[in-house]
Coordinates of C-alpha atoms in Angstrom, one line a residue:
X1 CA 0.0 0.0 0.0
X2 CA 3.0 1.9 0.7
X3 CA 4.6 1.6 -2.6
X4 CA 1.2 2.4 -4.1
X5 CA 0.5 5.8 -2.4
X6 CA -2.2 4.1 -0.7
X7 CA -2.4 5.8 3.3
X8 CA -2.4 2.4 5.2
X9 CA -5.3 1.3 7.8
X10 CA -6.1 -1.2 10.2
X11 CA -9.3 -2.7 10.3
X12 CA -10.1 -5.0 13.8
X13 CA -11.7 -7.7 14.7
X14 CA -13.4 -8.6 18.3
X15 CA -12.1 -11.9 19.2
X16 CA -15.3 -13.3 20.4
X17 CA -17.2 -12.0 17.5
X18 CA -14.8 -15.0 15.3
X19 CA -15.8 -17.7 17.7
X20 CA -13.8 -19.7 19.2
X21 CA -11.8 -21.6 16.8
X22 CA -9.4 -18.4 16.6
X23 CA -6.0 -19.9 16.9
X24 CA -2.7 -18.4 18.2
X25 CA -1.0 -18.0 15.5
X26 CA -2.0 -17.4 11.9
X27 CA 0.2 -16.6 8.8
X28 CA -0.8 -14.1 5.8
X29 CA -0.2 -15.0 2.5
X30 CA 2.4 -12.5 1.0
X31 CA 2.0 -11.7 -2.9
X32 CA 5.4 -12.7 -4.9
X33 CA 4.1 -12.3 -8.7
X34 CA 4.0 -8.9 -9.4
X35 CA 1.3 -6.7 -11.9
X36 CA 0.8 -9.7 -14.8
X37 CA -1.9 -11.4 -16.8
X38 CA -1.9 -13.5 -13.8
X39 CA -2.2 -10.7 -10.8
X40 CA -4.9 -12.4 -8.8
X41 CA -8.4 -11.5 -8.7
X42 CA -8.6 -7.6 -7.3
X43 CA -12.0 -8.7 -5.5
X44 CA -10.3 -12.0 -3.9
X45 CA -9.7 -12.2 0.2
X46 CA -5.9 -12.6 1.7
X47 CA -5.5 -16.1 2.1
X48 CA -4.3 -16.9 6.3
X49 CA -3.4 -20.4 7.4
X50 CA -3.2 -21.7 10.8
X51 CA -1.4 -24.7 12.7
X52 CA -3.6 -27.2 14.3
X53 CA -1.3 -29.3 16.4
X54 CA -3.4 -31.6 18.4
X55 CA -5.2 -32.4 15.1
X56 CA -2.5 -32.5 12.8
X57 CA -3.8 -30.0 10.6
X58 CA -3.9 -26.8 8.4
X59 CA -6.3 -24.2 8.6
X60 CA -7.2 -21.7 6.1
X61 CA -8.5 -18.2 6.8
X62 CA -10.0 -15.6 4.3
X63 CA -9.7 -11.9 4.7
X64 CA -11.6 -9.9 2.8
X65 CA -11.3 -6.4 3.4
X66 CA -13.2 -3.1 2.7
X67 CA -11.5 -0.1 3.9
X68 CA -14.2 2.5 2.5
X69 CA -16.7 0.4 5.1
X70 CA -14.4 -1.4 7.7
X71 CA -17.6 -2.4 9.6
X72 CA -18.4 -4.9 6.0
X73 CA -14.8 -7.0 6.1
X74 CA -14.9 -10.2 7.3
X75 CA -13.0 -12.8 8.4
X76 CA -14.1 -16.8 7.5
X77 CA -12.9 -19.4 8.5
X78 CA -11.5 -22.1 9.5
X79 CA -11.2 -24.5 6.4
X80 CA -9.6 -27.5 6.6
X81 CA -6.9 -28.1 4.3
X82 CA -7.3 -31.2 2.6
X83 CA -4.6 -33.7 1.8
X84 CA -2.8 -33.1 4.5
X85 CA 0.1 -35.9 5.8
X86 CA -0.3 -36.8 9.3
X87 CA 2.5 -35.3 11.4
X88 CA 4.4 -35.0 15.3
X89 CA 5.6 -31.8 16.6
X90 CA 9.1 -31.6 17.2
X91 CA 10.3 -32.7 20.3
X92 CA 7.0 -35.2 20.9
X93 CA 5.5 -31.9 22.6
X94 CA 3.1 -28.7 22.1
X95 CA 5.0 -26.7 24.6
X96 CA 6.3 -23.6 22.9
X97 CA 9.7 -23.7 25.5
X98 CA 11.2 -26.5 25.2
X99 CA 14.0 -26.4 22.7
X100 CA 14.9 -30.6 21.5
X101 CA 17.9 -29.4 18.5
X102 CA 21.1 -30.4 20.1
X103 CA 24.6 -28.8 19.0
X104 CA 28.4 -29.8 19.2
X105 CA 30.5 -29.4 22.1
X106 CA 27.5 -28.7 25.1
X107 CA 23.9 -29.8 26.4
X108 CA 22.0 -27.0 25.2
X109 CA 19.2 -27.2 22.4
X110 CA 17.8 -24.8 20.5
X111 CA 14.0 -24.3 20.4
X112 CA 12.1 -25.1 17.1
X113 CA 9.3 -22.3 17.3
X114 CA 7.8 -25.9 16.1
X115 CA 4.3 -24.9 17.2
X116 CA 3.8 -22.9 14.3
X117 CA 3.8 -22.1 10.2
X118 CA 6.9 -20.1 9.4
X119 CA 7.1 -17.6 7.3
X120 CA 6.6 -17.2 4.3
X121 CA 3.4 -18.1 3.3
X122 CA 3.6 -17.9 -0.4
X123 CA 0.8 -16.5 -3.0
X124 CA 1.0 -17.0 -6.5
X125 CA -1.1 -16.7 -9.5
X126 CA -1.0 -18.8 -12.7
X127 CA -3.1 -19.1 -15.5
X128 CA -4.8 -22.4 -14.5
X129 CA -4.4 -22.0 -10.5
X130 CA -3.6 -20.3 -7.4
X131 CA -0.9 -21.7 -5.2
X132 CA 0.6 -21.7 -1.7
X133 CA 2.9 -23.1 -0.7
X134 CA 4.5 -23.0 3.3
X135 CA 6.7 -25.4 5.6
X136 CA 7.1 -25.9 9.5
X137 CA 9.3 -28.0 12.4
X138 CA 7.8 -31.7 12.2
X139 CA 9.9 -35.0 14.0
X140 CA 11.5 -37.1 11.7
X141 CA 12.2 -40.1 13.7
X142 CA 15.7 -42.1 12.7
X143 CA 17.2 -45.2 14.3
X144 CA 20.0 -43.2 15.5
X145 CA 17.8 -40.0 16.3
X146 CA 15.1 -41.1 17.2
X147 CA 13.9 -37.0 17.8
X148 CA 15.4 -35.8 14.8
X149 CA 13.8 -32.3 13.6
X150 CA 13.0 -32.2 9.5
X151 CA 11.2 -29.4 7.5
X152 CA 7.8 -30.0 6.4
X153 CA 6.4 -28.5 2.7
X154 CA 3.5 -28.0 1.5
X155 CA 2.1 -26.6 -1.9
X156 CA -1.8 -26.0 -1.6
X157 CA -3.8 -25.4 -4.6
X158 CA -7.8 -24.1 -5.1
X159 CA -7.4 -21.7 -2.2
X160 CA -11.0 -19.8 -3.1
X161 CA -12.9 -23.0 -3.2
X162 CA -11.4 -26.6 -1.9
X163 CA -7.4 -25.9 -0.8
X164 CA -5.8 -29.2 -1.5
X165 CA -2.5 -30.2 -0.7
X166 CA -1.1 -30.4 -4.1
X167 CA 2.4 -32.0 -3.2
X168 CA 4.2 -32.2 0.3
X169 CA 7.2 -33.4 1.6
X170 CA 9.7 -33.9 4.7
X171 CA 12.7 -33.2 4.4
X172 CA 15.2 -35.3 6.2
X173 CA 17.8 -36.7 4.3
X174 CA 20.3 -37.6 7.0
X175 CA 20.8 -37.7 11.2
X176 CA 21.1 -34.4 11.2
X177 CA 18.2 -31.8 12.5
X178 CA 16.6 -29.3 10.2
X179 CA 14.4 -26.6 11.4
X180 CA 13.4 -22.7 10.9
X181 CA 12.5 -22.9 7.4
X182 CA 11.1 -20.9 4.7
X183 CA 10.2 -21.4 1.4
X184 CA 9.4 -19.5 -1.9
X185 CA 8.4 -20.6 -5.2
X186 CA 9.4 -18.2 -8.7
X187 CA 7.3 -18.2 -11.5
X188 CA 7.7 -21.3 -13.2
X189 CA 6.4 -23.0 -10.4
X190 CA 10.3 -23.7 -9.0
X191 CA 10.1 -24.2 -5.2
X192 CA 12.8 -23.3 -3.2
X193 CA 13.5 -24.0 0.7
X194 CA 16.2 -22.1 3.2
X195 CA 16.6 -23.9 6.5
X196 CA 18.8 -24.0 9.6
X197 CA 20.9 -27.6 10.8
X198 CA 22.5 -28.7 13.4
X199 CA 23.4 -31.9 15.3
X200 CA 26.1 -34.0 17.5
X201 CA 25.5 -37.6 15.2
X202 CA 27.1 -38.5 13.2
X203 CA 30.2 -37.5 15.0
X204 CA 32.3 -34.9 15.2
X205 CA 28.4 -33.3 14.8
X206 CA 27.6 -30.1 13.0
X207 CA 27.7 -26.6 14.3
X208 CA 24.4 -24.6 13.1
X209 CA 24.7 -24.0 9.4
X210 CA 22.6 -22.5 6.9
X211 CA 21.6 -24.6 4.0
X212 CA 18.8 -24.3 1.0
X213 CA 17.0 -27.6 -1.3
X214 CA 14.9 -26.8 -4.0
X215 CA 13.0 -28.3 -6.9
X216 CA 12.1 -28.0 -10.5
X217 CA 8.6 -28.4 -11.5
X218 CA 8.7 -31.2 -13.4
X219 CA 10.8 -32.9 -10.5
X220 CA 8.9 -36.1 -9.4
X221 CA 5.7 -34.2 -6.8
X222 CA 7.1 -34.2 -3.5
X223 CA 10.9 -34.4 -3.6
X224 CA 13.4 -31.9 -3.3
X225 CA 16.5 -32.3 -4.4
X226 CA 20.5 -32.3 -2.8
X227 CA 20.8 -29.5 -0.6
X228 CA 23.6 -27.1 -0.7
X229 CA 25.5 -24.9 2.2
X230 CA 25.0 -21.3 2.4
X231 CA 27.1 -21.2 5.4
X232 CA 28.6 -23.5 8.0
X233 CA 28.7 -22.5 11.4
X234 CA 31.6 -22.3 13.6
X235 CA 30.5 -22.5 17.0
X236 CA 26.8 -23.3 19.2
X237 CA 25.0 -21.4 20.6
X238 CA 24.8 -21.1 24.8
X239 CA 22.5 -18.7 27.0
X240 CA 23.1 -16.1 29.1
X241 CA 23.2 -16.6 32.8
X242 CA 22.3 -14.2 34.4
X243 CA 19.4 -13.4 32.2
X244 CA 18.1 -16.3 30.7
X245 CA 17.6 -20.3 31.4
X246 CA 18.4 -23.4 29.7
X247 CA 15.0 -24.0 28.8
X248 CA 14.6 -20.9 26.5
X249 CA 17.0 -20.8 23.7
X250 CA 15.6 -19.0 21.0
X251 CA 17.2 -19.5 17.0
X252 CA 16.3 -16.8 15.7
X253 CA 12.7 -17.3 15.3
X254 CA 12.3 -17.2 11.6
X255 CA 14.2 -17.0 8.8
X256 CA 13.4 -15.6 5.1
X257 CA 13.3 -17.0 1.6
X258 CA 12.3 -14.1 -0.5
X259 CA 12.1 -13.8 -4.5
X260 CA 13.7 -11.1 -7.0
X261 CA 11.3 -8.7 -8.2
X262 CA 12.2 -8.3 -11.8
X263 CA 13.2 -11.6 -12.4
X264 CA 10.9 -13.1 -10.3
X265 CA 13.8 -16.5 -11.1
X266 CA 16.3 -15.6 -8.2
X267 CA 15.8 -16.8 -4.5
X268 CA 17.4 -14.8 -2.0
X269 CA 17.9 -16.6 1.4
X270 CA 18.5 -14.8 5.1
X271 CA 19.5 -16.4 8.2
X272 CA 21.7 -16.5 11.2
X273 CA 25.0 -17.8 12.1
X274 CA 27.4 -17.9 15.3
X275 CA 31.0 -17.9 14.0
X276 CA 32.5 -19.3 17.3
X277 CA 31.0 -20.3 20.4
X278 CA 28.8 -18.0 22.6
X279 CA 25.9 -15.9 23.3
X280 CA 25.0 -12.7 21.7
X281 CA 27.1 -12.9 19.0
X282 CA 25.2 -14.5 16.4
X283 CA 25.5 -12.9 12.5
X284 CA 23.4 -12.8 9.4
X285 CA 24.2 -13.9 6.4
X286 CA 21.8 -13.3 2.8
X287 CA 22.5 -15.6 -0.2
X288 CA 20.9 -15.6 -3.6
X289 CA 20.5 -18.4 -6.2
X290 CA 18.4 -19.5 -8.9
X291 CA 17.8 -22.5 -10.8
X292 CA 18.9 -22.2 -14.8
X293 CA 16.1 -23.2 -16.0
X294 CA 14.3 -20.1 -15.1
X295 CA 15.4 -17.5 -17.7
X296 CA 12.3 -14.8 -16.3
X297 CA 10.0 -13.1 -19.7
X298 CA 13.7 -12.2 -21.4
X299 CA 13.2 -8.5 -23.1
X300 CA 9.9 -7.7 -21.4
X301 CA 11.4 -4.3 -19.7
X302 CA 7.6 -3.3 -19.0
X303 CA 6.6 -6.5 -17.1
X304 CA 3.5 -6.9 -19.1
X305 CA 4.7 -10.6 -20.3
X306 CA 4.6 -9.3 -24.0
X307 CA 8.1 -8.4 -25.8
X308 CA 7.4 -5.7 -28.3
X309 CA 9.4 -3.8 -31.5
X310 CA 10.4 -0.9 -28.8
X311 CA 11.4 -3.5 -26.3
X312 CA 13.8 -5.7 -28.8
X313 CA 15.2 -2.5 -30.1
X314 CA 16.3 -1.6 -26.6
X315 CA 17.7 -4.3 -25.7
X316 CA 19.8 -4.7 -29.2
X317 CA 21.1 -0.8 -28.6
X318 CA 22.1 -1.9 -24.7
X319 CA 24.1 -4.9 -26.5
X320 CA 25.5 -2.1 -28.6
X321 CA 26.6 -0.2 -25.4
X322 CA 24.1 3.1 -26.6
X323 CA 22.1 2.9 -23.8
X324 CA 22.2 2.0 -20.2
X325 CA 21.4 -1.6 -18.7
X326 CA 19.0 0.2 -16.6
X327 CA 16.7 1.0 -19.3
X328 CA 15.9 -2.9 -19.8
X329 CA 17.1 -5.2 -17.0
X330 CA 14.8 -7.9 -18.0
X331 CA 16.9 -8.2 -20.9
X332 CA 19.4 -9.2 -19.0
X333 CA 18.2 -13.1 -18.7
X334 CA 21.0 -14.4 -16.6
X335 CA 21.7 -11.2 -14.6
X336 CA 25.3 -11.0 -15.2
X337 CA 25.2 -7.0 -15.9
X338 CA 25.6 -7.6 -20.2
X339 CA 22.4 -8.5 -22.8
X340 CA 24.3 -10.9 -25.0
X341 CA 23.1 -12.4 -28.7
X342 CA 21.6 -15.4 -26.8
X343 CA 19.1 -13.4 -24.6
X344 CA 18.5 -11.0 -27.6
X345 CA 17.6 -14.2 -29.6
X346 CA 15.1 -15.4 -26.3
X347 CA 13.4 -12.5 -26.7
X348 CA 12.4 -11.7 -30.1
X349 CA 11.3 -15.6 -29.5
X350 CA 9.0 -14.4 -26.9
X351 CA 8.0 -11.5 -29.1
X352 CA 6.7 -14.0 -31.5
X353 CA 5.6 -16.5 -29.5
X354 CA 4.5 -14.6 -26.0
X355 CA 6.3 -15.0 -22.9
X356 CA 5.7 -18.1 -20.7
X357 CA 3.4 -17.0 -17.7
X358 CA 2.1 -20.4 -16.6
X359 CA 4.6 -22.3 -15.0
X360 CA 6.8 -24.8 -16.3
X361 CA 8.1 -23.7 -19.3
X362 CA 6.5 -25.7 -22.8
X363 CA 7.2 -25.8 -26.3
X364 CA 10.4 -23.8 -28.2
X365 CA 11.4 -22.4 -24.0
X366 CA 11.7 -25.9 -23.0
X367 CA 13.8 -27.8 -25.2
X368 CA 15.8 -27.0 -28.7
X369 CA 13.9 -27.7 -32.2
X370 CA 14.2 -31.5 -33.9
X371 CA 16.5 -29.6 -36.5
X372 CA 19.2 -28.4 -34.2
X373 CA 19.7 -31.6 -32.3
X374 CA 20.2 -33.5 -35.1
X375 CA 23.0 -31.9 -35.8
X376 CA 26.1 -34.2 -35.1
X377 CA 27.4 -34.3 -31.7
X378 CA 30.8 -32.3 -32.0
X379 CA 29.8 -29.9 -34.8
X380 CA 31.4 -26.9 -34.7
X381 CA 29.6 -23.5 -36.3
X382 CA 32.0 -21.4 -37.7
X383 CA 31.8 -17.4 -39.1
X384 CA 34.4 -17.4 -41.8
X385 CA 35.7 -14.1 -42.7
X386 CA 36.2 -13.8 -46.5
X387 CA 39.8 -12.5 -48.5
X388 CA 39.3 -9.4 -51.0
X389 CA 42.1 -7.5 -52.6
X390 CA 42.3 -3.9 -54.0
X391 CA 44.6 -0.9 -54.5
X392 CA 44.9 1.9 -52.2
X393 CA 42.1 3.8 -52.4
X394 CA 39.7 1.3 -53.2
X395 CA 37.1 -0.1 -51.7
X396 CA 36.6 -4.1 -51.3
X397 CA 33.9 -6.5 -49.7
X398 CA 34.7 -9.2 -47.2
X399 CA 31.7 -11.4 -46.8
X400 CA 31.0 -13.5 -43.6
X401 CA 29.6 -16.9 -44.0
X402 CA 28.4 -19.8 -42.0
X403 CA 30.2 -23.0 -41.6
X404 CA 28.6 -26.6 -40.7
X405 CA 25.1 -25.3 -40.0
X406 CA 22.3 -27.6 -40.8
X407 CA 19.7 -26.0 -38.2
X408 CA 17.5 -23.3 -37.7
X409 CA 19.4 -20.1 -36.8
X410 CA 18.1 -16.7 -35.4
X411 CA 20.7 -14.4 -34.4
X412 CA 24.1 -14.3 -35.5
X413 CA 27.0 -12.1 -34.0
X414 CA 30.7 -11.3 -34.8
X415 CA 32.9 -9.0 -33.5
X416 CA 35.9 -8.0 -36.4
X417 CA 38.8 -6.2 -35.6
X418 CA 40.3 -4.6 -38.7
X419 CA 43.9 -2.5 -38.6
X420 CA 43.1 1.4 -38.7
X421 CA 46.4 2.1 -40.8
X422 CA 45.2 0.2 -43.7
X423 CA 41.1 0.3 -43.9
X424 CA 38.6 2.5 -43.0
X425 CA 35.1 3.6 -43.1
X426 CA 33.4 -0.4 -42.7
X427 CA 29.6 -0.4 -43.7
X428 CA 27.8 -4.1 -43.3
X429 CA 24.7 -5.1 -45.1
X430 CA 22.8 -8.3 -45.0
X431 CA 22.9 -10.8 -47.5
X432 CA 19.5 -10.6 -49.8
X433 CA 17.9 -13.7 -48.9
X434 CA 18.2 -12.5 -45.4
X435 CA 15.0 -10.0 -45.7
X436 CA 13.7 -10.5 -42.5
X437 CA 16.7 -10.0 -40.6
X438 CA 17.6 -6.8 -38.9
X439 CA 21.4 -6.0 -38.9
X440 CA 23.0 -3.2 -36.4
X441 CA 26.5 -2.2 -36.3
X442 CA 29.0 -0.1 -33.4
X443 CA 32.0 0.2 -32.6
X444 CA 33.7 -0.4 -30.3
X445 CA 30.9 -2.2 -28.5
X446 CA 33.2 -3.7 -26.1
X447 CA 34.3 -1.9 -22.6
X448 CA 37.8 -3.6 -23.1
X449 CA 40.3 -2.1 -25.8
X450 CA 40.7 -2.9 -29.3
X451 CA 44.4 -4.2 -29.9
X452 CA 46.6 -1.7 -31.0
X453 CA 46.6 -0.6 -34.3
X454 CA 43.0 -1.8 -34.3
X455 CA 39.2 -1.2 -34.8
X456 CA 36.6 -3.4 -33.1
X457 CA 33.5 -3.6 -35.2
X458 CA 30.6 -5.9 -34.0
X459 CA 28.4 -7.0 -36.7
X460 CA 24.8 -8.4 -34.9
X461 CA 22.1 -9.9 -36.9
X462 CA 18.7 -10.7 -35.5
X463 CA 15.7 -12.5 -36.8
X464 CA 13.3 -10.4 -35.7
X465 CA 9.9 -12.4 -37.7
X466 CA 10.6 -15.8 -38.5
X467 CA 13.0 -18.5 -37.5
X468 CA 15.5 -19.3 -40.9
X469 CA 16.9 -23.0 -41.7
X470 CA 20.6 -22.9 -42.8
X471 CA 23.0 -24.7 -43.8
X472 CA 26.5 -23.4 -45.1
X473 CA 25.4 -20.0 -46.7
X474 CA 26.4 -16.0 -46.4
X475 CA 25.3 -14.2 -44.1
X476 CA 26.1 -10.4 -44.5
X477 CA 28.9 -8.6 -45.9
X478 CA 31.5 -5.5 -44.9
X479 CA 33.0 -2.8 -47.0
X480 CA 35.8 -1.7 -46.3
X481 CA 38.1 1.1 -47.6
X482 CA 41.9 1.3 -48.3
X483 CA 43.4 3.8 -47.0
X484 CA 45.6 5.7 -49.9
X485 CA 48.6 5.8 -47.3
X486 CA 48.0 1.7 -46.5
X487 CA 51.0 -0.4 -47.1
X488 CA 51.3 -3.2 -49.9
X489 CA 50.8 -6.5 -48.2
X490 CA 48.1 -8.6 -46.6
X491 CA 46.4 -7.4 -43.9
X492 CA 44.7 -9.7 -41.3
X493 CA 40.8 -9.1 -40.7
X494 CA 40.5 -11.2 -37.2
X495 CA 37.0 -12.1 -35.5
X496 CA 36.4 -11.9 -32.0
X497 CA 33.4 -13.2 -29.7
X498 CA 31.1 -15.1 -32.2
X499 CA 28.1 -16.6 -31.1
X500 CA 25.3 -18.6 -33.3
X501 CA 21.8 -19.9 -31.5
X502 CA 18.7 -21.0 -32.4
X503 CA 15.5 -19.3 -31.6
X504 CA 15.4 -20.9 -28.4
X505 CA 18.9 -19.6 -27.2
X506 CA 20.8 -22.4 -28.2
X507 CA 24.2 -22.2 -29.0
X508 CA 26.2 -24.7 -30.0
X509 CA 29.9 -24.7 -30.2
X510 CA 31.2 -22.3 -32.6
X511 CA 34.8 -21.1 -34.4
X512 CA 35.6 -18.1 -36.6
X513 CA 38.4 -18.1 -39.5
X514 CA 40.0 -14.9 -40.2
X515 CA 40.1 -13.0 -43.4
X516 CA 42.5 -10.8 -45.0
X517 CA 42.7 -8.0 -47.6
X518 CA 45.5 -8.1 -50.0
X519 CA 46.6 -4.1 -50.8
X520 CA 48.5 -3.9 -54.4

C-alpha cells in the first residue's frame, strides 16, 4: 500500500465476535508475482493459514477487506486443508519452550518455534491456478535419532474454493536436525526451501549452518533435491546466565526466503549464524541463487509478459553499449550485468511466441527444435571471414559466412577487428535472402580495448519475424576502404566473440576463420 501511495489502515476484529476456533498464531499470505496477466483476482480475500497441532492439521482463513466500510470486512474461516500428511511436533510436545535441537560441544538445544507455520506463506497466481505453498518443524524419527527435527512443505492449490495439498514433503535426508524454514516458489512454479541444521550424530556433529533444497517443477511431486550450504557455522549457541535459562534458547525465530522482483527467477535466502562459540554474537548472512532453467519473460522491460518492437530494439542498442542496462534489466536473462546475442535471440522468440506466464516452461522455451539436435554431436559453427584484394584507395567487400550449419538459426554475431592504418570507413549489409533480418553495427561495442593498431566492429544480426533453416550459406557482408597511405601487403581481418543460436537460445559450439585483404 506503501509503494502504491495508498495511506495504510487497520481494520479489527473482536475476538469473540470470530468464535472460538481463533488460533494463536496465523500466517498471511504475502503476494510474490507482481502486476501480470496472472495478478490475482482484485476482488479476492488474503488467504491466512493456521497450525492445528493436536489435530495434525492446516487451517485456512480468508480476509476480505473493505476499507471505504471497515464495519463490511470479514474474516471466514476455518477451512480445513485437505490432503494433508499426518504429522508430530518436534520434540514429541506442544510446549512452545522446550527447545529438542542439540549442537556440538554442550547440552543445550535450540528451540524449534515448532508450534507454528513459518514464514513465508507464499501466494501466486497462474493461468490455471492459485498456489501456496509454506513449511514448518515436524519430528523425523531415525534409528539413530530417534527426535530428529525435519522441515515439512506443502504446496496447496484451489485456495477460493477446496485448498488441496497439491504436493508435500519432509525433508530429512540424513541424522542431522533441520528446522526454521522458509520457502518461496518463482514463476515457473520452481520451489525453493532455506533452513537451519545442526546436530552431534554422526560425529564430530555439525555446528548450526545454513543450508537451502529446492525443486524443479517437473521434478517427481514431493521431492526436493540435494541440498547445498550457504554457510557452515563455527561455534553453538549457549544462553546467558544471568538473564536467561536453559529452557529458553531462542534461533532466531524465523528466517526468510524471499524472491527477486524483476526476475521473479532468483531466491534470496537470510539467516543466522554464530561464528564461534557463545551468546550474543550470532550474525546474518543473505545468499541468492536461482535455478537455470528459469530464464524470467527475457526483453519484457515493461513487465506486461509481452516483448514488443520498442522493447527488442532496446535491448539490441544496450548490447550495442548506446544505452544504459537500466533502461531494460529484464533483458538481462541471466543477470550477469551484459544482454548478449543469446538473450537478444530469447526475446524476439518471446515477441513472436509470447512469454511463458504459466509455470513450467513448454514448447520452443523448454527444449531446442528436432533440426538443431540433429546436428552431429561435435559440430562446430564457424563465421568465416572472407579475402578481397584492392589498391589503395579502393574499396573491397569481405563477406561472412556460415560454416557446418544444418539447423535453424536466429541471431548471429561477430565482432571483427580490422587495422586502422590500412582500412577504414566499414559499412555491413545483410545478405539478400536475409530480408527479414535486422542488422545493427557499433564500434567499439566492447568496454575492453581494441588491440593496438585496431578497430573493433561488431556486426549483430537478428531474426526479428521468422526463424531461418541454414545450412553453409552468407550471411552479410563489410566494406571496407583502403586507405591511400595503407601499405602493400596482406592485412589480417580477425573475428572476436562469435556466437550462433537458435531461436530458443541455443548455441552450439562455434569457431571463426580470419580474413585478410590483399593491398597492391
Amino acid at each position: 500500500m506503501l509503494l502504491s501511495g495508498v495511506v495504510p489502515k487497520m481494520v479489527c476484529f473482536k475476538k469473540d465476535s470470530l468464535g472460538n476456533n481463533l488460533p494463536a498464531s496465523l500466517v498471511p499470505s504475502d503476494l510474490d508475482s507482481v502486476p501480470s496477466p496472472t495478478s490475482p483476482p482484485v476482488t479476492g480475500p488474503n488467504y491466512y493459514l493456521s497450525l492445528d497441532l493436536p489435530n495434525a492439521k492446516l487451517n485456512l482463513w480468508k480476509f476480505q477487506v473493505n476499507f471505504t466500510t471497515p464495519g463490511s470486512s470479514t474474516f471466514v474461516g476455518p477451512t480445513p486443508v485437505a490432503g494433508v500428511s499426518s504429522f508430530t511436533p518436534p520434540c514429541n510436545s506442544s510446549s512452545t519452550n522446550q527447545p529438542c535441537v542439540p549442537q556440538p560441544g554442550t547440552v543445550q538445544r535450540l528451540w524449534t518455534v515448532g508450534t507454528r507455520l513459518m514464514d513465508r506463506l507464499v501466494y501466486r497466481s497462474f493461468l490455471d491456478h492459485q498456489s501456496l505453498v509454506v513449511n514448518h518443524s515436524v519430528q523425523a524419527p531415525s534409528v539413530s535419532v530417534p527426535n530428529r527435527t525435519a522441515v515439512r512443505w506443502y504446496e496447496i492449490r484451489n485456495p477460493a474454493t477446496a485448498p488441496t495439498v497439491s504436493q508435500s514433503g519432509t525433508f530429512a535426508p540424513d541424522d542431522f536436525h533441520r528446522w526454521m524454514g522458509s520457502i518461496a516458489m518463482d514463476r515457473q512454479s520452481n520451489i525453493a526451501v532455506g533452513y537451519s541444521v545442526s546436530g552431534k550424530v554422526p560425529s564430530p556433529g555439525l555446528f548450526p549452518s545454513i543450508r537451502f533444497t529446492g525443486r524443479l517443477c517437473g521434478d517427481p511431486s514431493g521431492m526436493l533435491q540435494a541440498e547445498n550450504t550457504v554457510e557452515a557455522g563455527a561455534g553453538s549457541q549457549y544462553v546467558d546466565p544471568n538473564t536467561e535459562s536453559a529452557s529458553v534458547a531462542a534461533w532466531g525465530d524465523y528466517t526468510g526466503m524471499s524472491l527477486d522482483p524483476v526476475f521473479e527467477c532468483a531466491f534470496w535466502c537470510t539467516n543466522e549464524f554464530l561464528p564461534m562459540n557463545g551468546y550474543g554474537n550470532w550474525h546474518t548472512k543473505i545468499a541468492s541463487f536461482r535455478f537455470d532453467a528459469c530464464q524470467g519473460c527475457v526483453g519484457d522491460c515493461n513487465r506486461n509478459y509481452q516483448v514488443t518492437m520498442d522493447e527488442l530494439t532496446t535491448c539490441i542498442q544496450i548490447s550495442l553499449g548506446n544505452q544504459p542496462l537500466a533502461n531494460c534489466y529484464r533483458g538481462d536473462g541471466n543477470g550477469d550485468g551484459a544482454i548478449t546475442v543469446d538473450e537478444i535471440v530469447l526475446a524476439t522468440n518471446y515477441s513472436l511466441n509470447g512469454c511463458p506466464t504459466n509455470g513450467c516452461p513448454t514448447g520452443s522455451q523448454a527444449s531446442a527444435p528436432a533440426s538443431w539436435q540433429a546436428a552431429p554431436l561435435g559440430v562446430t559453427i564457424s563465421q568465416e571471414i572472407g579475402t578481397a584484394s584492392g589498391g589503395r584507395g579502393s574499396k573491397v567487400t569481405i563477406p561472412v559466412t556460415l560454416s557446418g550449419g544444418g539447423g535453424t538459426i536466429s541471431a548471429a554475431q561477430l565482432d571483427i577487428l580490422y587495422p586502422t592504418s590500412v582500412l577504414s570507413n566499414p559499412s555491413c549489409v545483410k545478405e539478400s535472402r536475409l530480408t527479414n533480418h535486422s542488422l545493427s553495427t557499433a564500434g567499439p561495442a566492447d568496454p575492453a580495448a581494441a588491440l593496438a593498431g585496431q578497430a573493433r566492429l561488431r556486426a549483430l544480426l537478428v531474426d526479428l519475424n521468422a526463424v531461418s533453416t541454414f545450412t553453409d550459406g552468407q550471411l552479410f557482408s563489410c566494406t571496407f576502404t583502403i586507405k591511400r597511405t595503407a601499405p602493400t601487403g596482406t592485412a589480417i581481418i580477425r573475428g572476436e566473440s562469435q556466437h550462433v543460436s537458435d531461436h530458443a537460445g541455443h548455441e552450439p559450439p562455434s569457431a571463426v576463420t580470419n580474413g585478410a585483404v590483399i593491398v597492391f
